[in-house]
């Protein structure tokens, strides 16, 4: 009687790839479940951002706007017509532009000059100095306002737009120095060395070599400081008294009545006009900084 033997696998045919049995992976359903959860979370975040925007747009066209999001029964432009005045809208927007623009310009200039030696020179106290700057970014502005208010009273700078601009620039400078230094570190030092061989000084190399190549980074710092000053309510509210000097972030407070009444329609219309300058700034900076991005990438390559 022949002995029983285990079945043997068929011999592989020369030149033909051997087929392997694929075992279903357990990780595939988990990945699909993770993608679904991520998609649901993103949709929830998107709705959380879109609902306030929808309320602003619909309430600005509603003659009887309330705090709820609803499509108005009749559309009107009266809310915009009531706020399009020099005292109510255009003067606060102009004050915001002056304060935010002045703060951004001063901060960018100071941060470039402060970040250059931190990025290019090996100093003994560079790390402690950087950590001190980092500590300056953690100070709450509300805790600083009491001594700052006393200082402004002694210097006679209350209700002064230049004094407010310099204070906002000082509070924005620590983070701006950190950001500017990181952008400046990406510019090759060899380009400055070539300029030094040709007889250029440090400030000449900074102005003609470093700054043009890090123009996109400067634009990012400018937008960061500008938007921070544009939306700052607390500092101008404490330091500026007269309506002639108050920015739009403080003027928007006038739409809230004394007894809890709120003009929702006019508030929404003013909010739309309040956001337009920042959007225009983003578009302008994105358009004019595209060439600098390409130039910087070509030099690095």
Coordinates of C-alpha atoms in Angstrom, one line a residue:
X1 CA 0.0 0.0 0.0
X2 CA 1.4 3.3 -1.0
X3 CA 2.4 5.7 1.7
X4 CA 0.3 8.8 2.1
X5 CA 2.2 12.0 1.3
X6 CA 1.3 15.7 1.8
X7 CA 0.3 17.5 -1.4
X8 CA 3.0 19.5 -2.8
X9 CA 2.7 22.9 -4.3
X10 CA 2.8 23.1 -8.0
X11 CA 6.2 23.8 -9.4
X12 CA 6.8 27.3 -10.6
X13 CA 6.8 27.8 -14.3
X14 CA 10.0 29.5 -15.5
X15 CA 9.4 33.0 -16.7
X16 CA 6.0 33.3 -15.0
X17 CA 5.6 35.4 -11.8
X18 CA 4.4 33.5 -8.9
X19 CA 1.1 34.6 -7.5
X20 CA 0.9 35.3 -3.8
X21 CA -2.3 35.1 -1.8
X22 CA -3.1 38.6 -0.4
X23 CA -4.2 38.6 3.2
X24 CA -6.8 41.3 3.9
X25 CA -5.2 44.0 6.0
X26 CA -6.8 45.1 9.2
X27 CA -5.3 48.6 8.9
X28 CA -7.2 49.5 5.7
X29 CA -10.7 49.8 7.5
X30 CA -9.0 51.8 10.3
X31 CA -7.5 54.2 7.7
X32 CA -10.9 54.7 6.1
X33 CA -12.5 55.3 9.5
X34 CA -9.8 57.8 10.3
X35 CA -10.3 59.6 7.0
X36 CA -14.1 59.8 7.7
X37 CA -13.5 61.2 11.2
X38 CA -11.0 63.8 9.8
X39 CA -13.5 64.8 7.1
X40 CA -16.3 65.2 9.6
X41 CA -14.1 67.3 11.8
X42 CA -13.1 69.6 8.9
X43 CA -16.8 70.0 7.9
X44 CA -17.6 70.9 11.5
X45 CA -14.8 73.5 11.6
X46 CA -15.9 74.9 8.2
X47 CA -19.5 75.3 9.4
X48 CA -18.3 77.0 12.6
X49 CA -16.5 79.6 10.4
X50 CA -19.2 79.9 7.7
X51 CA -22.2 80.5 10.1
X52 CA -20.9 83.8 11.5
X53 CA -19.9 84.9 7.9
X54 CA -23.4 84.0 6.7
X55 CA -24.9 86.0 9.6
X56 CA -22.9 89.1 8.8
X57 CA -23.8 89.0 5.1
X58 CA -27.5 88.3 5.7
X59 CA -27.9 90.7 8.6
X60 CA -26.3 93.6 6.7
X61 CA -29.1 93.3 4.1
X62 CA -32.0 92.7 6.6
X63 CA -34.0 95.7 7.8
X64 CA -35.0 93.8 10.9
X65 CA -31.9 91.9 11.7
X66 CA -31.6 89.9 14.9
X67 CA -28.9 87.7 16.4
X68 CA -30.2 84.6 14.6
X69 CA -29.1 83.5 11.1
X70 CA -32.0 83.8 8.7
X71 CA -32.7 84.9 5.2
X72 CA -34.4 88.3 5.3
X73 CA -37.9 88.7 3.9
X74 CA -36.9 91.9 2.1
X75 CA -33.4 92.9 1.2
X76 CA -32.4 96.5 1.8
X77 CA -29.3 98.7 1.6
X78 CA -30.4 101.1 4.3
X79 CA -27.9 99.6 6.8
X80 CA -25.0 100.6 4.6
X81 CA -26.5 104.0 3.8
X82 CA -26.8 104.8 7.5
X83 CA -23.2 104.0 8.3
X84 CA -21.5 105.6 5.3
X85 CA -20.6 108.8 7.0
X86 CA -17.3 110.4 7.8
X87 CA -17.8 110.4 11.6
X88 CA -19.3 106.9 11.8
X89 CA -17.2 104.9 9.4
X90 CA -14.6 106.6 7.2
X91 CA -12.7 108.5 10.0
X92 CA -12.4 105.4 12.2
X93 CA -11.2 103.4 9.2
X94 CA -8.7 106.1 8.4
X95 CA -7.5 106.1 12.0
X96 CA -7.1 102.3 11.9
X97 CA -5.1 102.5 8.7
X98 CA -2.8 105.2 10.2
X99 CA -2.3 103.3 13.5
X100 CA -1.9 99.8 12.0
X101 CA 0.2 101.0 9.1
X102 CA 2.5 103.1 11.3
X103 CA 2.8 100.2 13.8
X104 CA 3.7 97.7 11.0
X105 CA 6.3 100.0 9.3
X106 CA 8.1 100.8 12.6
X107 CA 8.0 97.2 13.7
X108 CA 9.4 95.8 10.4
X109 CA 12.2 98.3 10.3
X110 CA 13.2 97.7 13.9
X111 CA 12.9 93.9 13.6
X112 CA 15.1 93.8 10.5
X113 CA 17.8 95.9 12.2
X114 CA 17.6 93.8 15.4
X115 CA 17.5 90.4 13.6
X116 CA 20.5 91.1 11.4
X117 CA 23.2 90.8 14.1
X118 CA 21.3 87.9 15.7
X119 CA 21.3 86.0 12.4
X120 CA 24.8 86.8 11.1
X121 CA 27.1 87.3 14.1
X122 CA 28.2 84.8 16.8
X123 CA 27.7 86.7 20.0
X124 CA 28.2 85.4 23.5
X125 CA 24.8 86.5 24.9
X126 CA 22.8 85.7 21.8
X127 CA 20.8 82.8 23.2
X128 CA 19.9 84.5 26.5
X129 CA 18.9 87.6 24.5
X130 CA 16.7 85.5 22.3
X131 CA 15.1 83.8 25.3
X132 CA 14.5 87.2 26.8
X133 CA 12.7 88.3 23.6
X134 CA 10.7 85.1 23.7
X135 CA 9.7 85.9 27.2
X136 CA 8.5 89.3 26.0
X137 CA 6.0 87.6 23.7
X138 CA 4.4 85.9 26.7
X139 CA 3.6 89.0 28.7
X140 CA -0.2 89.7 28.7
X141 CA -1.2 93.1 27.4
X142 CA -3.8 93.5 30.2
X143 CA -1.1 93.3 32.9
X144 CA 1.1 95.8 31.2
X145 CA -1.6 98.5 30.7
X146 CA -1.6 99.7 34.3
X147 CA 2.1 100.9 34.3
X148 CA 1.8 101.9 30.7
X149 CA -1.2 104.1 31.5
X150 CA 0.7 105.7 34.4
X151 CA 3.7 106.3 32.1
X152 CA 1.5 107.9 29.4
X153 CA 0.0 110.2 32.0
X154 CA 3.5 111.3 33.2
X155 CA 4.7 111.9 29.6
X156 CA 1.5 113.6 28.5
X157 CA 0.9 111.0 25.7
X158 CA -2.7 110.2 26.5
X159 CA -5.0 110.6 23.5
X160 CA -1.9 110.7 21.3
X161 CA -1.9 108.6 18.1
X162 CA 1.9 108.6 17.7
X163 CA 2.3 107.4 21.3
X164 CA -0.2 104.6 20.7
X165 CA 1.6 103.6 17.5
X166 CA 5.0 103.4 19.3
X167 CA 3.5 101.4 22.1
X168 CA 1.8 98.9 19.7
X169 CA 5.1 98.6 17.8
X170 CA 6.9 97.8 21.1
X171 CA 4.4 95.1 22.0
X172 CA 4.7 93.6 18.5
X173 CA 8.5 93.7 18.3
X174 CA 9.4 90.5 20.2
X175 CA 7.5 88.2 17.9
X176 CA 8.5 90.2 14.8
X177 CA 12.2 89.8 15.7
X178 CA 11.8 86.0 16.0
X179 CA 10.0 85.7 12.7
X180 CA 12.4 88.1 10.9
X181 CA 15.5 86.2 12.2
X182 CA 14.1 82.9 10.9
X183 CA 13.5 84.4 7.5
X184 CA 16.9 86.0 7.5
X185 CA 18.6 82.7 8.3
X186 CA 17.5 81.3 5.0
X187 CA 19.4 83.9 3.0
X188 CA 22.9 82.5 2.1
X189 CA 25.7 84.3 3.8
X190 CA 27.9 83.8 0.7
X191 CA 26.0 86.5 -1.2
X192 CA 26.9 89.0 1.5
X193 CA 30.5 87.8 1.5
X194 CA 30.7 88.5 -2.2
X195 CA 29.3 92.0 -1.6
X196 CA 31.9 92.6 1.2
X197 CA 34.7 91.6 -1.2
X198 CA 33.4 94.3 -3.6
X199 CA 33.7 96.9 -0.8
X200 CA 30.1 97.0 0.5
X201 CA 29.5 97.5 4.2
X202 CA 27.2 95.6 6.4
X203 CA 24.3 98.0 6.0
X204 CA 24.8 98.2 2.3
X205 CA 24.7 94.4 2.0
X206 CA 21.6 94.3 4.3
X207 CA 19.8 96.9 2.1
X208 CA 20.8 95.5 -1.3
X209 CA 21.3 91.8 -0.8
X210 CA 19.4 90.5 2.3
X211 CA 16.3 92.6 2.3
X212 CA 15.4 92.0 -1.4
X213 CA 15.8 88.2 -1.0
X214 CA 13.7 88.1 2.2
X215 CA 11.0 90.3 0.9
X216 CA 8.3 87.6 1.2
X217 CA 9.3 87.1 4.9
X218 CA 9.0 90.9 5.5
X219 CA 5.6 90.8 3.9
X220 CA 4.5 88.1 6.3
X221 CA 5.8 90.0 9.3
X222 CA 4.1 93.2 8.0
X223 CA 0.7 91.4 7.6
X224 CA 1.1 89.8 11.0
X225 CA 1.7 93.1 12.7
X226 CA -0.8 95.0 10.7
X227 CA -3.7 92.6 11.4
X228 CA -2.8 92.5 15.1
X229 CA -2.9 96.2 15.4
X230 CA -6.0 96.4 13.2
X231 CA -8.0 94.2 15.5
X232 CA -6.6 95.5 18.7
X233 CA -9.4 97.0 20.8
X234 CA -8.1 97.2 24.3
X235 CA -5.0 99.4 23.8
X236 CA -6.7 102.2 21.8
X237 CA -9.8 102.0 24.1
X238 CA -7.5 102.8 27.1
X239 CA -5.1 105.3 25.5
X240 CA -7.3 107.2 23.1
X241 CA -10.3 109.2 24.3
X242 CA -11.6 111.5 21.6
X243 CA -13.7 110.2 18.7
X244 CA -11.4 112.0 16.3
X245 CA -8.5 109.6 17.2
X246 CA -10.3 106.3 17.9
X247 CA -9.9 103.5 15.3
X248 CA -12.6 101.3 13.9
X249 CA -12.0 98.6 16.4
X250 CA -13.2 101.0 19.1
X251 CA -15.8 102.8 17.0
X252 CA -17.7 99.5 16.5
X253 CA -18.5 99.6 20.2
X254 CA -20.9 102.5 19.5
X255 CA -23.4 100.1 17.9
X256 CA -24.1 98.5 21.3
X257 CA -26.7 100.6 23.1
X258 CA -26.8 101.6 26.8
X259 CA -29.7 99.4 27.7
X260 CA -28.6 96.2 25.9
X261 CA -30.0 97.2 22.5
X262 CA -27.8 96.4 19.5
X263 CA -28.2 97.7 16.0
X264 CA -27.5 94.3 14.4
X265 CA -28.0 95.4 10.8
X266 CA -25.7 98.4 11.0
X267 CA -23.2 96.4 13.0
X268 CA -23.0 93.7 10.3
X269 CA -22.7 96.3 7.6
X270 CA -19.9 98.0 9.5
X271 CA -18.2 94.7 10.0
X272 CA -18.1 94.0 6.2
X273 CA -16.5 97.4 5.6
X274 CA -14.1 96.9 8.5
X275 CA -12.8 93.6 6.9
X276 CA -12.3 95.0 3.4
X277 CA -8.9 96.8 4.0
X278 CA -7.3 93.7 5.4
X279 CA -8.5 91.6 2.5
X280 CA -7.1 94.2 0.0
X281 CA -3.8 94.2 1.9
X282 CA -3.6 90.4 1.6
X283 CA -4.3 90.5 -2.1
X284 CA -1.7 93.3 -2.8
X285 CA 1.0 91.6 -0.8
X286 CA 0.4 88.2 -2.5
X287 CA 0.5 89.8 -5.9
X288 CA 3.7 91.9 -5.5
X289 CA 5.6 89.3 -3.5
X290 CA 5.4 86.4 -6.0
X291 CA 8.5 87.5 -7.9
X292 CA 10.5 87.6 -4.7
X293 CA 9.5 84.0 -3.9
X294 CA 10.8 82.9 -7.2
X295 CA 14.0 84.9 -6.9
X296 CA 14.7 83.5 -3.4
X297 CA 14.1 80.0 -4.5
X298 CA 16.4 80.4 -7.5
X299 CA 19.2 81.7 -5.4
X300 CA 18.8 78.9 -2.9
X301 CA 18.8 76.3 -5.6

